[in-house]
C-alpha positions as CSV (number, residue, x, y, z in Angstrom):
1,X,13.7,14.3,17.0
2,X,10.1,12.8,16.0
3,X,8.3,14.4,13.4
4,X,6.2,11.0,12.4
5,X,2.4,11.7,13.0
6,X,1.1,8.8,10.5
7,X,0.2,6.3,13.4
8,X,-1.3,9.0,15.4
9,X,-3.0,10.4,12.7
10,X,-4.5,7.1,11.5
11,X,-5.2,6.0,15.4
12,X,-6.8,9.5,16.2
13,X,-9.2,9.6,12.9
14,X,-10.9,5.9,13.6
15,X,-10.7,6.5,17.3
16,X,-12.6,10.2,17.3
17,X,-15.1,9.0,15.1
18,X,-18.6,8.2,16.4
19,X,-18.4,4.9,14.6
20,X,-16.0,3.8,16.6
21,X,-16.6,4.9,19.6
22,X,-20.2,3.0,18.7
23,X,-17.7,-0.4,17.4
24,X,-16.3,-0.1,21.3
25,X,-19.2,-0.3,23.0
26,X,-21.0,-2.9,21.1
27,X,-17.2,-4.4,20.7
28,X,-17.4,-5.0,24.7
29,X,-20.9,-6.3,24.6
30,X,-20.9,-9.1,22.1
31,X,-22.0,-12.4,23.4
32,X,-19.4,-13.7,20.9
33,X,-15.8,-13.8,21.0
34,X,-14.4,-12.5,17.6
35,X,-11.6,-14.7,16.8
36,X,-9.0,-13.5,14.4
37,X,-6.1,-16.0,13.5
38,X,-2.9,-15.7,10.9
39,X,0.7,-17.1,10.6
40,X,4.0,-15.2,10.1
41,X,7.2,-15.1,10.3
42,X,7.9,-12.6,13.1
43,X,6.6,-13.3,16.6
44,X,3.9,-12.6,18.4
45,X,5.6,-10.1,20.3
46,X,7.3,-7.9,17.0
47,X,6.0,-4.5,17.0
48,X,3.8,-4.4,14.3
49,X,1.7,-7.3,16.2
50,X,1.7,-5.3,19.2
51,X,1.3,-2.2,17.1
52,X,-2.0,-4.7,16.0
53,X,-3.4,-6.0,19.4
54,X,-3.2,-2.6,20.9
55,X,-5.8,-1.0,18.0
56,X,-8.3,-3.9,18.0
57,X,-7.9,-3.0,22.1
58,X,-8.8,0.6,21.4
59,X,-11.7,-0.8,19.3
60,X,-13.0,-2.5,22.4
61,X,-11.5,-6.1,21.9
62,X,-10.4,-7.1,24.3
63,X,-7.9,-10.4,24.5
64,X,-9.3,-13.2,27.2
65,X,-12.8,-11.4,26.8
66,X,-14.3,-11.0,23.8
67,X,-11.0,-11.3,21.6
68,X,-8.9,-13.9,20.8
69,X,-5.7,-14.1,18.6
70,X,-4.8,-17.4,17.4
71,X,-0.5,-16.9,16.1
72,X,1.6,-19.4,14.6
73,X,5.1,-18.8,14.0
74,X,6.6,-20.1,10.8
75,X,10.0,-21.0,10.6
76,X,11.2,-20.9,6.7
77,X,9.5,-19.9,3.6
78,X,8.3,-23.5,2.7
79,X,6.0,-23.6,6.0
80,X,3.6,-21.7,5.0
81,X,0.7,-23.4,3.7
82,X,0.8,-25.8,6.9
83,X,0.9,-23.2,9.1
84,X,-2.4,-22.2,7.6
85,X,-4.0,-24.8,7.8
86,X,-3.3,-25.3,11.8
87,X,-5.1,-22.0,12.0
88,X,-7.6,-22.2,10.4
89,X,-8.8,-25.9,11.9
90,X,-8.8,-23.5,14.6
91,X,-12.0,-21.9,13.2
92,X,-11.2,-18.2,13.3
93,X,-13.8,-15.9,12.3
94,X,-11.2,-13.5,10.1
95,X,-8.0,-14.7,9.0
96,X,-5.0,-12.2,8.6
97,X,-2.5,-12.8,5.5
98,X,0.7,-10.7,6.2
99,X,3.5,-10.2,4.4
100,X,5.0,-11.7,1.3
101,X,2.8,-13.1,-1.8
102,X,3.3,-16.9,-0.2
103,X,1.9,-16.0,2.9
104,X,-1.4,-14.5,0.9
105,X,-1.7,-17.6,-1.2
106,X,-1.5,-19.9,1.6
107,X,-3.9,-17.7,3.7
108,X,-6.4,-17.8,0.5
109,X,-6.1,-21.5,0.1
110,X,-6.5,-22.2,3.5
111,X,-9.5,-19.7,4.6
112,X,-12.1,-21.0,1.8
113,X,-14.5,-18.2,2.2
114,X,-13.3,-16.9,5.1
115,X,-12.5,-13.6,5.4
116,X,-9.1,-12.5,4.4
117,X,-7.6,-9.1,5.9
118,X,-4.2,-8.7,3.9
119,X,-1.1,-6.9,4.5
120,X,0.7,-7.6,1.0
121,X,4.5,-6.3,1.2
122,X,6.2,-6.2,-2.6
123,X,3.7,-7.7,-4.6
124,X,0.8,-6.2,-5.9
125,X,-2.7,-8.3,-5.3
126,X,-4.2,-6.6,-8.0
127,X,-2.1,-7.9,-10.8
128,X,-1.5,-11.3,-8.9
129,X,-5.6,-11.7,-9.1
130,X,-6.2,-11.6,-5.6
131,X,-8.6,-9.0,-5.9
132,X,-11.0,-7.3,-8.8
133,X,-10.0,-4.1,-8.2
134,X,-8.7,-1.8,-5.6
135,X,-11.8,0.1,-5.2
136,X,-14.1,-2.7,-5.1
137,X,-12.2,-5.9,-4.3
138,X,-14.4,-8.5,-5.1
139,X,-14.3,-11.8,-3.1
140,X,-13.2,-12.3,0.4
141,X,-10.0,-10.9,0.2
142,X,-9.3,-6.7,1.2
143,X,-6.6,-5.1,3.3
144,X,-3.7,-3.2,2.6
145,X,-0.5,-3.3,0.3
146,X,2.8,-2.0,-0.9
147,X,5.3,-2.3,-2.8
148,X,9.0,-1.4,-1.0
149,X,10.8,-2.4,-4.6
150,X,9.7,0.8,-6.2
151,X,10.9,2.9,-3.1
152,X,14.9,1.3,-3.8
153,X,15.8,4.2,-6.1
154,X,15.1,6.7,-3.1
155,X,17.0,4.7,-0.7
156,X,20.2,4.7,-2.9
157,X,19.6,7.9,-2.8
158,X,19.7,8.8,0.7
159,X,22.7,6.6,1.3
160,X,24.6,7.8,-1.5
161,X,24.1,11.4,-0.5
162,X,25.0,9.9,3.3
163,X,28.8,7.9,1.4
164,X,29.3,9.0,-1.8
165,X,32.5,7.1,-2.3
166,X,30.4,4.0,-2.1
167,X,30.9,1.6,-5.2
168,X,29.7,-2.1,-4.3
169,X,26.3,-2.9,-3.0
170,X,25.8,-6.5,-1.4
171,X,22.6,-7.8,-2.3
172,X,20.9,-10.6,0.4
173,X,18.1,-12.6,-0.8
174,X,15.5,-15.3,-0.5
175,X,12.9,-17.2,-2.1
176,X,10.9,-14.0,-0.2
177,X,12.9,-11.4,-1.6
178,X,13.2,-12.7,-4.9
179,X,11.7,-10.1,-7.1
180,X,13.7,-7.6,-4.9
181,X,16.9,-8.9,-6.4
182,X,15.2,-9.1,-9.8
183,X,14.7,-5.2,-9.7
184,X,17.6,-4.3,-8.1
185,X,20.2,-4.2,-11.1
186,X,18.9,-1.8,-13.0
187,X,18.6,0.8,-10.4
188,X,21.7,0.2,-8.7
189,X,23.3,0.9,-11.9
190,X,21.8,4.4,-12.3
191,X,24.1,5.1,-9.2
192,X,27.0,3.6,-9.8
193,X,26.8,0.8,-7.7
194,X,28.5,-3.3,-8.9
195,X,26.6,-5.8,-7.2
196,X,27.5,-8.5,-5.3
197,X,24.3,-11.0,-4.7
198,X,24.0,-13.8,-2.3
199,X,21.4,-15.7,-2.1
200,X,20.2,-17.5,1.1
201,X,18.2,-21.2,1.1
202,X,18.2,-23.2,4.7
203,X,17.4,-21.1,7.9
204,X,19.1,-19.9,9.9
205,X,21.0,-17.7,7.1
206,X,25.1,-17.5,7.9
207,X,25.4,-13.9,7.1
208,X,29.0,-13.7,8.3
209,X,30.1,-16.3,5.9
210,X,28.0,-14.8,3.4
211,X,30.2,-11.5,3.6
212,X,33.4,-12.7,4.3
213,X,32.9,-15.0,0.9
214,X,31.7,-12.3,-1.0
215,X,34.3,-9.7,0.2
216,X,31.9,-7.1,1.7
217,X,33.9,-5.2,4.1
218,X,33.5,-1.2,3.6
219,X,30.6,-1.4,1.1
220,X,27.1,-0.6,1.5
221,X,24.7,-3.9,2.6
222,X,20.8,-4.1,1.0
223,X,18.7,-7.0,2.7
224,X,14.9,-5.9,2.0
225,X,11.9,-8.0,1.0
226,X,11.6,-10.5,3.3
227,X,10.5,-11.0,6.1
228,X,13.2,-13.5,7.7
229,X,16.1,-10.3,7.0
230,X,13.8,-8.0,9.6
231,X,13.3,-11.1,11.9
232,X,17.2,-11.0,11.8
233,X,17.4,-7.2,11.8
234,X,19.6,-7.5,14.6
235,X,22.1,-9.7,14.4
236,X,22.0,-7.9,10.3
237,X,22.8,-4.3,12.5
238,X,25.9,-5.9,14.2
239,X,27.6,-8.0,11.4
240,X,27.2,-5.2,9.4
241,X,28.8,-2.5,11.5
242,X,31.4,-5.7,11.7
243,X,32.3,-5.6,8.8
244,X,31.8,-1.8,8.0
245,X,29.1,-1.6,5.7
246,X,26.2,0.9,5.4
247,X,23.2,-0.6,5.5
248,X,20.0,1.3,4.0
249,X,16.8,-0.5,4.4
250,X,12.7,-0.2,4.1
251,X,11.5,-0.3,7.8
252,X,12.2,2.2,10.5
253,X,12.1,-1.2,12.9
254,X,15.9,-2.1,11.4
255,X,17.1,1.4,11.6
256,X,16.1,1.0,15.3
257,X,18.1,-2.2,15.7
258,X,21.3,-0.4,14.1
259,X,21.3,-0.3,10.9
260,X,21.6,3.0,9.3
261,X,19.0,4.2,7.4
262,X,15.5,3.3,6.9
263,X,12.9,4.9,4.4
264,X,9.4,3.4,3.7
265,X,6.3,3.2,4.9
266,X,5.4,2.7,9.0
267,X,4.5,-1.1,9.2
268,X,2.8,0.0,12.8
269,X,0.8,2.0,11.1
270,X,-0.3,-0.2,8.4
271,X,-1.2,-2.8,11.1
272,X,-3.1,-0.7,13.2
273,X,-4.9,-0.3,10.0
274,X,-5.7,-3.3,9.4
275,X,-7.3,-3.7,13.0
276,X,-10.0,-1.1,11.5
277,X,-10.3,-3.7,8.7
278,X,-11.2,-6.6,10.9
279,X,-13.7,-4.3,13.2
280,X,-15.6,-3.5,10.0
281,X,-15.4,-7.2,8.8
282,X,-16.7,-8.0,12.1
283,X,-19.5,-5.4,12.2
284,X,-21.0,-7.2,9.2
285,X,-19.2,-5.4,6.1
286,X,-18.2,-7.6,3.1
287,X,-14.4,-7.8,2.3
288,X,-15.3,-7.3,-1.6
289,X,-16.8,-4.0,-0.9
290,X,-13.8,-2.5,1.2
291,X,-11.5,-0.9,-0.6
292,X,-7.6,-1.8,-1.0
293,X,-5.8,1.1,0.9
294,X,-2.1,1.6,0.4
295,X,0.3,3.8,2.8
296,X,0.6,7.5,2.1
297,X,3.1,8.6,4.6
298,X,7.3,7.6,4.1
299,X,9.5,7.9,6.8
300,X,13.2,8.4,6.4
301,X,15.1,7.0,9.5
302,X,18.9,7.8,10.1
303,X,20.9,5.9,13.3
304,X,23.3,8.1,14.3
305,X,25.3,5.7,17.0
306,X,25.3,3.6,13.2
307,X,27.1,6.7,11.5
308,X,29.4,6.8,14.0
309,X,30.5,3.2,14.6
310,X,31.3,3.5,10.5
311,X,32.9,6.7,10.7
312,X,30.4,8.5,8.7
313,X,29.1,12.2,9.0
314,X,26.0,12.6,8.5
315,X,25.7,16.5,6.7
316,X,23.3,18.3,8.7
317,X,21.0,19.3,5.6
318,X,20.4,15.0,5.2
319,X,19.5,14.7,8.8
320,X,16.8,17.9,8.5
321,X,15.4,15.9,6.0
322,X,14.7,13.1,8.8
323,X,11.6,12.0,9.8
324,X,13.4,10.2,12.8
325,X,17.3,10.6,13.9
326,X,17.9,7.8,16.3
327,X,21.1,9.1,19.2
């Protein structure tokens, strides 16, 4: 059951709006191709990119005719500044800074006075001095942010109402997730919860070792912050259910890929927004006088085939509280 409406709300405001439908047209009739370029971790193909292409489509660019998408894939958290740099000698019109604050900085250094769309995950650009203010940013830098950290007192929530017995949490985390780990004392504590932190360093990361080292069998599993744990969403789902730990995370992507729980904000949502961003970059408006949006819709996520490869039961008041209950 799929009560989430914040994609199709944000997708059916812009799209029934006479501006838009206005963007489309003159969209489909530039004599210039609008090329928008970024690097990231996650491929081309992850959902939010898709989530991405298919809203700048709706906006009337279209790829191979007035549209093009220049992607490079980084590897590790130390390749980001020279993955910049190859995109931008590409020229791009617009350059895209997604996800943590080293992907931002690199994008900044790289862009000169280019325009920056950001998608900031768990930092805030306000305080970092990326921008003036949310209202008005200032600059060439606008977009979108938030900031998971301050949703991890919900998510032990959920999963402690989920297993109560529950007494360890395993910590994974990166130079990416750093601050997550930093935060993640304190309010593990108000639940009862020891940690157990591991911390990764080369790609690609040997979570089995990791657990089997750290004796994490039956406990619940928190890997959240960076963005090489949701590339690895996966391969985290199966280890985990493994080694029969509950794993609670921030993106409904990992619940999907058998983890389970997710609670946050929809990250196909926040990247169709930042399509409308680019559009209105494109149409002539100045970064500095877009405002800094941040996500207004949570959804909570529970993977039942998870519950049941741990032996859990879900209580049936928890799952009405779903947003999402994957079968």
């Amino acid at each position: 059951m799929d009560r989430r409406r914040f994609l199709e709300a944000l997708g059916g405001a812009v799209a029934g709006s006479a501006v838009a439908g206005a963007t489309a047209g003159r969209a489909q009739d530039a004599a210039k191709t609008l090329r928008v370029a970024t690097a990231n971790a996650q491929p081309r193909t992850a959902p939010q990119w898709l989530s991405f292409v298919q809203r700048m489509a709706d906006l009337g660019y279209r790829e191979g005719r007035n549209f093009t998408f220049d992607y490079v894939q980084v590897p590790d958290a130390s390749a980001w500044d020279g993955a910049y740099r190859e995109v931008v000698a590409g020229k791009p019109d617009i350059v895209l800074g997604a996800g943590p604050e080293s992907s931002l900085k690199a994008a900044v250094a790289a862009a000169g006075g280019l325009p920056v769309v950001m998608l900031a995950v768990d930092y805030d650009p306000l305080a970092k001095g990326y921008v003036r203010s949310l209202s008005r940013p200032g600059g060439n830098v606008t977009g979108l942010y938030f900031q998971s950290i301050e949703l991890l007192g919900k998510r032990l929530e959920l999963v402690k109402q989920a297993v109560p017995h529950l007494t360890t949490m395993v910590v994974f985390w990166d130079k990416a997730s750093a601050d997550h780990w930093a935060a993640v004392g304190t309010v593990a504590r108000q639940f009862g919860l020891q940690l157990k932190g591991v911390e990764f360093h080369e790609r690609p990361y040997d979570y089995e070792r990791a657990l089997v080292d750290v004796g994490g069998t039956g406990n619940l599993l928190y890997a959240g912050g960076s963005p090489f744990f949701f590339l690895d969403r996966a391969l985290l789902a199966e280890i985990a259910i493994r080694h029969r730990m509950a794993v609670i995370s921030e993106a409904r992507e990992l619940a999907l890929a058998g983890n389970l729980m997710s609670y946050g904000p929809s990250l196909t949502a926040m990247f169709a927004l930042a399509a409308t961003y680019v559009d209105r970059i494109a149409r002539g408006a100045k970064p500095g006088d877009l405002p800094v949006e941040q996500p207004t819709k949570l959804e909570f996520v529970v993977n039942l085939k998870a519950a049941r490869a741990l032996g859990i039961e879900i209580l049936p008041l928890l799952l009405a509280r779903a947003d999402e209950v994957i079968e």
